């Protein structure tokens, strides 16, 4: 799976998004991150979610032997932003083209109407 | 699956992202959208991808009986943008807090250093 697909795939889960939202506030240990979810899922399930986020380049686990805190990666969402930006640019360009087209059509229609009016006057 | 997860899931595929990129340039028929992919996949597979995009609220199929062109939805990516914005805001806030904390620490250190210097002078 390509990197961007992997990032989108990692974000396609509310638990993983909640973990990322918590990590955006500052680094946290695995057990801190697990706390809100331990009623619904096991610790191995939490660890699995964290691994998906790590593999997608969205978080890193630091090597601090005792606590191994997780940290959000500064550039983890850059590829998503870039892709969104590209789509938006395309889109705006196509609106600009539509706008230019409509302006040409309107100008032509106006000219036609003017021509008819002048024709009637003659 | 919640709407945002469904959107991210739909975007987690290079074929679907390419279709969306094409549609961002303007509406297109299913057969136009299928053209670049028919070497690698069948028409039903293409239609399935389009259904995933439609279900995720990213495109619409207009009811024009003969051509049924597909169209990108203007607000389809809004929930993704909003979520990204929220994460980024959290993050910037946490950097601001870190910045404020570092400034306090530096100011305290400076004061301590000044105190020591003055102490030596006496």
JSON list of C-alpha atoms in Angstrom, two decimals, chain B:
[
{"chain": "B", "resi": 1, "resn": "UNK", "atom": "CA", "xyz": [-18.99, 3.33, 10.21]},
{"chain": "B", "resi": 2, "resn": "UNK", "atom": "CA", "xyz": [-19.13, 7.07, 11.04]},
{"chain": "B", "resi": 3, "resn": "UNK", "atom": "CA", "xyz": [-19.14, 9.56, 8.15]},
{"chain": "B", "resi": 4, "resn": "UNK", "atom": "CA", "xyz": [-15.59, 10.84, 8.69]},
{"chain": "B", "resi": 5, "resn": "UNK", "atom": "CA", "xyz": [-14.15, 7.31, 8.86]},
{"chain": "B", "resi": 6, "resn": "UNK", "atom": "CA", "xyz": [-16.06, 6.47, 5.69]},
{"chain": "B", "resi": 7, "resn": "UNK", "atom": "CA", "xyz": [-14.55, 9.51, 3.94]},
{"chain": "B", "resi": 8, "resn": "UNK", "atom": "CA", "xyz": [-11.00, 8.60, 5.03]},
{"chain": "B", "resi": 9, "resn": "UNK", "atom": "CA", "xyz": [-11.63, 4.98, 4.00]},
{"chain": "B", "resi": 10, "resn": "UNK", "atom": "CA", "xyz": [-12.79, 6.12, 0.55]},
{"chain": "B", "resi": 11, "resn": "UNK", "atom": "CA", "xyz": [-9.62, 8.21, 0.16]},
{"chain": "B", "resi": 12, "resn": "UNK", "atom": "CA", "xyz": [-7.35, 5.30, 1.15]},
{"chain": "B", "resi": 13, "resn": "UNK", "atom": "CA", "xyz": [-7.10, 4.05, -2.44]},
{"chain": "B", "resi": 14, "resn": "UNK", "atom": "CA", "xyz": [-5.03, 5.50, -5.31]},
{"chain": "B", "resi": 15, "resn": "UNK", "atom": "CA", "xyz": [-7.68, 4.66, -7.97]},
{"chain": "B", "resi": 16, "resn": "UNK", "atom": "CA", "xyz": [-10.41, 6.47, -6.05]},
{"chain": "B", "resi": 17, "resn": "UNK", "atom": "CA", "xyz": [-8.13, 9.46, -5.43]},
{"chain": "B", "resi": 18, "resn": "UNK", "atom": "CA", "xyz": [-7.30, 9.61, -9.16]},
{"chain": "B", "resi": 19, "resn": "UNK", "atom": "CA", "xyz": [-11.03, 9.55, -10.00]},
{"chain": "B", "resi": 20, "resn": "UNK", "atom": "CA", "xyz": [-11.64, 12.36, -7.55]},
{"chain": "B", "resi": 21, "resn": "UNK", "atom": "CA", "xyz": [-8.74, 14.35, -9.01]},
{"chain": "B", "resi": 22, "resn": "UNK", "atom": "CA", "xyz": [-10.25, 13.96, -12.49]},
{"chain": "B", "resi": 23, "resn": "UNK", "atom": "CA", "xyz": [-13.69, 15.02, -11.22]},
{"chain": "B", "resi": 24, "resn": "UNK", "atom": "CA", "xyz": [-12.18, 18.08, -9.56]},
{"chain": "B", "resi": 25, "resn": "UNK", "atom": "CA", "xyz": [-11.50, 19.27, -13.14]},
{"chain": "B", "resi": 26, "resn": "UNK", "atom": "CA", "xyz": [-15.19, 18.99, -14.04]},
{"chain": "B", "resi": 27, "resn": "UNK", "atom": "CA", "xyz": [-17.97, 16.40, -14.28]},
{"chain": "B", "resi": 28, "resn": "UNK", "atom": "CA", "xyz": [-17.36, 13.21, -16.27]},
{"chain": "B", "resi": 29, "resn": "UNK", "atom": "CA", "xyz": [-19.29, 10.14, -17.37]},
{"chain": "B", "resi": 30, "resn": "UNK", "atom": "CA", "xyz": [-18.63, 6.73, -15.81]},
{"chain": "B", "resi": 31, "resn": "UNK", "atom": "CA", "xyz": [-17.04, 5.50, -19.05]},
{"chain": "B", "resi": 32, "resn": "UNK", "atom": "CA", "xyz": [-14.72, 8.55, -19.20]},
{"chain": "B", "resi": 33, "resn": "UNK", "atom": "CA", "xyz": [-13.71, 7.93, -15.59]},
{"chain": "B", "resi": 34, "resn": "UNK", "atom": "CA", "xyz": [-13.18, 4.24, -16.31]},
{"chain": "B", "resi": 35, "resn": "UNK", "atom": "CA", "xyz": [-10.92, 4.74, -19.37]},
{"chain": "B", "resi": 36, "resn": "UNK", "atom": "CA", "xyz": [-7.53, 5.09, -17.60]},
{"chain": "B", "resi": 37, "resn": "UNK", "atom": "CA", "xyz": [-8.19, 1.99, -15.47]},
{"chain": "B", "resi": 38, "resn": "UNK", "atom": "CA", "xyz": [-9.72, -0.53, -17.88]},
{"chain": "B", "resi": 39, "resn": "UNK", "atom": "CA", "xyz": [-6.33, -2.18, -18.50]},
{"chain": "B", "resi": 40, "resn": "UNK", "atom": "CA", "xyz": [-5.99, -3.00, -14.81]},
{"chain": "B", "resi": 41, "resn": "UNK", "atom": "CA", "xyz": [-9.63, -3.58, -13.82]},
{"chain": "B", "resi": 42, "resn": "UNK", "atom": "CA", "xyz": [-13.11, -4.42, -15.08]},
{"chain": "B", "resi": 43, "resn": "UNK", "atom": "CA", "xyz": [-15.93, -1.90, -15.52]},
{"chain": "B", "resi": 44, "resn": "UNK", "atom": "CA", "xyz": [-17.83, -3.38, -12.53]},
{"chain": "B", "resi": 45, "resn": "UNK", "atom": "CA", "xyz": [-14.72, -2.81, -10.40]},
{"chain": "B", "resi": 46, "resn": "UNK", "atom": "CA", "xyz": [-14.63, 0.83, -11.53]},
{"chain": "B", "resi": 47, "resn": "UNK", "atom": "CA", "xyz": [-18.35, 1.20, -10.74]},
{"chain": "B", "resi": 48, "resn": "UNK", "atom": "CA", "xyz": [-17.70, -0.25, -7.29]},
{"chain": "B", "resi": 49, "resn": "UNK", "atom": "CA", "xyz": [-15.02, 2.38, -6.62]},
{"chain": "B", "resi": 50, "resn": "UNK", "atom": "CA", "xyz": [-17.45, 5.10, -7.72]},
{"chain": "B", "resi": 51, "resn": "UNK", "atom": "CA", "xyz": [-20.09, 3.70, -5.36]},
{"chain": "B", "resi": 52, "resn": "UNK", "atom": "CA", "xyz": [-17.62, 3.92, -2.45]},
{"chain": "B", "resi": 53, "resn": "UNK", "atom": "CA", "xyz": [-16.95, 7.58, -3.32]},
{"chain": "B", "resi": 54, "resn": "UNK", "atom": "CA", "xyz": [-20.69, 8.24, -3.61]},
{"chain": "B", "resi": 55, "resn": "UNK", "atom": "CA", "xyz": [-21.49, 6.57, -0.28]},
{"chain": "B", "resi": 56, "resn": "UNK", "atom": "CA", "xyz": [-18.74, 8.60, 1.40]},
{"chain": "B", "resi": 57, "resn": "UNK", "atom": "CA", "xyz": [-20.44, 11.79, 0.20]},
{"chain": "B", "resi": 58, "resn": "UNK", "atom": "CA", "xyz": [-17.53, 12.72, -2.08]},
{"chain": "B", "resi": 59, "resn": "UNK", "atom": "CA", "xyz": [-19.32, 12.53, -5.43]},
{"chain": "B", "resi": 60, "resn": "UNK", "atom": "CA", "xyz": [-22.86, 12.52, -6.79]},
{"chain": "B", "resi": 61, "resn": "UNK", "atom": "CA", "xyz": [-24.29, 10.88, -9.89]},
{"chain": "B", "resi": 62, "resn": "UNK", "atom": "CA", "xyz": [-26.70, 13.24, -11.60]},
{"chain": "B", "resi": 63, "resn": "UNK", "atom": "CA", "xyz": [-29.96, 11.82, -12.87]},
{"chain": "B", "resi": 64, "resn": "UNK", "atom": "CA", "xyz": [-29.42, 12.80, -16.51]},
{"chain": "B", "resi": 65, "resn": "UNK", "atom": "CA", "xyz": [-30.95, 9.64, -17.99]},
{"chain": "B", "resi": 66, "resn": "UNK", "atom": "CA", "xyz": [-28.54, 9.08, -20.86]},
{"chain": "B", "resi": 67, "resn": "UNK", "atom": "CA", "xyz": [-25.11, 10.14, -19.60]},
{"chain": "B", "resi": 68, "resn": "UNK", "atom": "CA", "xyz": [-25.45, 10.08, -15.79]},
{"chain": "B", "resi": 69, "resn": "UNK", "atom": "CA", "xyz": [-22.30, 12.16, -15.32]},
{"chain": "B", "resi": 70, "resn": "UNK", "atom": "CA", "xyz": [-20.46, 12.06, -11.99]},
{"chain": "B", "resi": 71, "resn": "UNK", "atom": "CA", "xyz": [-19.72, 15.25, -10.14]},
{"chain": "B", "resi": 72, "resn": "UNK", "atom": "CA", "xyz": [-17.48, 16.01, -7.18]},
{"chain": "B", "resi": 73, "resn": "UNK", "atom": "CA", "xyz": [-19.49, 17.23, -4.15]},
{"chain": "B", "resi": 74, "resn": "UNK", "atom": "CA", "xyz": [-18.64, 20.76, -3.09]},
{"chain": "B", "resi": 75, "resn": "UNK", "atom": "CA", "xyz": [-18.71, 19.98, 0.64]},
{"chain": "B", "resi": 76, "resn": "UNK", "atom": "CA", "xyz": [-17.44, 16.39, 0.45]},
{"chain": "B", "resi": 77, "resn": "UNK", "atom": "CA", "xyz": [-14.00, 17.13, 1.88]},
{"chain": "B", "resi": 78, "resn": "UNK", "atom": "CA", "xyz": [-15.17, 19.68, 4.46]},
{"chain": "B", "resi": 79, "resn": "UNK", "atom": "CA", "xyz": [-15.24, 17.19, 7.35]},
{"chain": "B", "resi": 80, "resn": "UNK", "atom": "CA", "xyz": [-11.65, 16.14, 6.56]},
{"chain": "B", "resi": 81, "resn": "UNK", "atom": "CA", "xyz": [-10.50, 19.78, 6.42]},
{"chain": "B", "resi": 82, "resn": "UNK", "atom": "CA", "xyz": [-12.27, 20.52, 9.71]},
{"chain": "B", "resi": 83, "resn": "UNK", "atom": "CA", "xyz": [-10.68, 17.54, 11.47]},
{"chain": "B", "resi": 84, "resn": "UNK", "atom": "CA", "xyz": [-7.21, 18.46, 10.15]},
{"chain": "B", "resi": 85, "resn": "UNK", "atom": "CA", "xyz": [-7.74, 22.05, 11.27]},
{"chain": "B", "resi": 86, "resn": "UNK", "atom": "CA", "xyz": [-8.70, 20.91, 14.78]},
{"chain": "B", "resi": 87, "resn": "UNK", "atom": "CA", "xyz": [-5.59, 18.74, 15.12]},
{"chain": "B", "resi": 88, "resn": "UNK", "atom": "CA", "xyz": [-3.38, 21.55, 13.84]},
{"chain": "B", "resi": 89, "resn": "UNK", "atom": "CA", "xyz": [-5.00, 24.03, 16.27]},
{"chain": "B", "resi": 90, "resn": "UNK", "atom": "CA", "xyz": [-4.44, 21.68, 19.26]},
{"chain": "B", "resi": 91, "resn": "UNK", "atom": "CA", "xyz": [-0.91, 21.26, 18.13]},
{"chain": "B", "resi": 92, "resn": "UNK", "atom": "CA", "xyz": [-0.13, 24.94, 17.68]},
{"chain": "B", "resi": 93, "resn": "UNK", "atom": "CA", "xyz": [-1.70, 25.61, 21.10]},
{"chain": "B", "resi": 94, "resn": "UNK", "atom": "CA", "xyz": [0.56, 22.99, 22.64]},
{"chain": "B", "resi": 95, "resn": "UNK", "atom": "CA", "xyz": [3.59, 24.60, 20.95]},
{"chain": "B", "resi": 96, "resn": "UNK", "atom": "CA", "xyz": [2.45, 27.99, 22.30]},
{"chain": "B", "resi": 97, "resn": "UNK", "atom": "CA", "xyz": [2.23, 26.49, 25.80]},
{"chain": "B", "resi": 98, "resn": "UNK", "atom": "CA", "xyz": [5.70, 24.95, 25.41]},
{"chain": "B", "resi": 99, "resn": "UNK", "atom": "CA", "xyz": [7.00, 28.29, 24.17]},
{"chain": "B", "resi": 100, "resn": "UNK", "atom": "CA", "xyz": [5.47, 30.13, 27.15]},
{"chain": "B", "resi": 101, "resn": "UNK", "atom": "CA", "xyz": [6.90, 27.51, 29.53]},
{"chain": "B", "resi": 102, "resn": "UNK", "atom": "CA", "xyz": [10.39, 27.80, 28.01]},
{"chain": "B", "resi": 103, "resn": "UNK", "atom": "CA", "xyz": [10.22, 31.59, 28.27]},
{"chain": "B", "resi": 104, "resn": "UNK", "atom": "CA", "xyz": [9.32, 31.33, 31.99]},
{"chain": "B", "resi": 105, "resn": "UNK", "atom": "CA", "xyz": [12.13, 28.85, 32.60]},
{"chain": "B", "resi": 106, "resn": "UNK", "atom": "CA", "xyz": [14.64, 31.03, 30.72]},
{"chain": "B", "resi": 107, "resn": "UNK", "atom": "CA", "xyz": [13.52, 34.14, 32.63]},
{"chain": "B", "resi": 108, "resn": "UNK", "atom": "CA", "xyz": [13.89, 32.29, 35.95]},
{"chain": "B", "resi": 109, "resn": "UNK", "atom": "CA", "xyz": [17.34, 31.00, 34.96]},
{"chain": "B", "resi": 110, "resn": "UNK", "atom": "CA", "xyz": [18.40, 34.51, 33.99]},
{"chain": "B", "resi": 111, "resn": "UNK", "atom": "CA", "xyz": [17.15, 35.89, 37.30]},
{"chain": "B", "resi": 112, "resn": "UNK", "atom": "CA", "xyz": [19.00, 33.14, 39.17]},
{"chain": "B", "resi": 113, "resn": "UNK", "atom": "CA", "xyz": [22.20, 33.89, 37.23]},
{"chain": "B", "resi": 114, "resn": "UNK", "atom": "CA", "xyz": [21.77, 37.61, 37.96]},
{"chain": "B", "resi": 115, "resn": "UNK", "atom": "CA", "xyz": [21.19, 36.88, 41.65]},
{"chain": "B", "resi": 116, "resn": "UNK", "atom": "CA", "xyz": [24.42, 34.83, 41.79]},
{"chain": "B", "resi": 117, "resn": "UNK", "atom": "CA", "xyz": [26.36, 37.59, 40.01]},
{"chain": "B", "resi": 118, "resn": "UNK", "atom": "CA", "xyz": [25.05, 40.25, 42.40]},
{"chain": "B", "resi": 119, "resn": "UNK", "atom": "CA", "xyz": [25.84, 37.94, 45.31]},
{"chain": "B", "resi": 120, "resn": "UNK", "atom": "CA", "xyz": [29.43, 37.65, 44.13]},
{"chain": "B", "resi": 121, "resn": "UNK", "atom": "CA", "xyz": [29.71, 41.44, 43.77]},
{"chain": "B", "resi": 122, "resn": "UNK", "atom": "CA", "xyz": [28.74, 42.10, 47.42]}
]
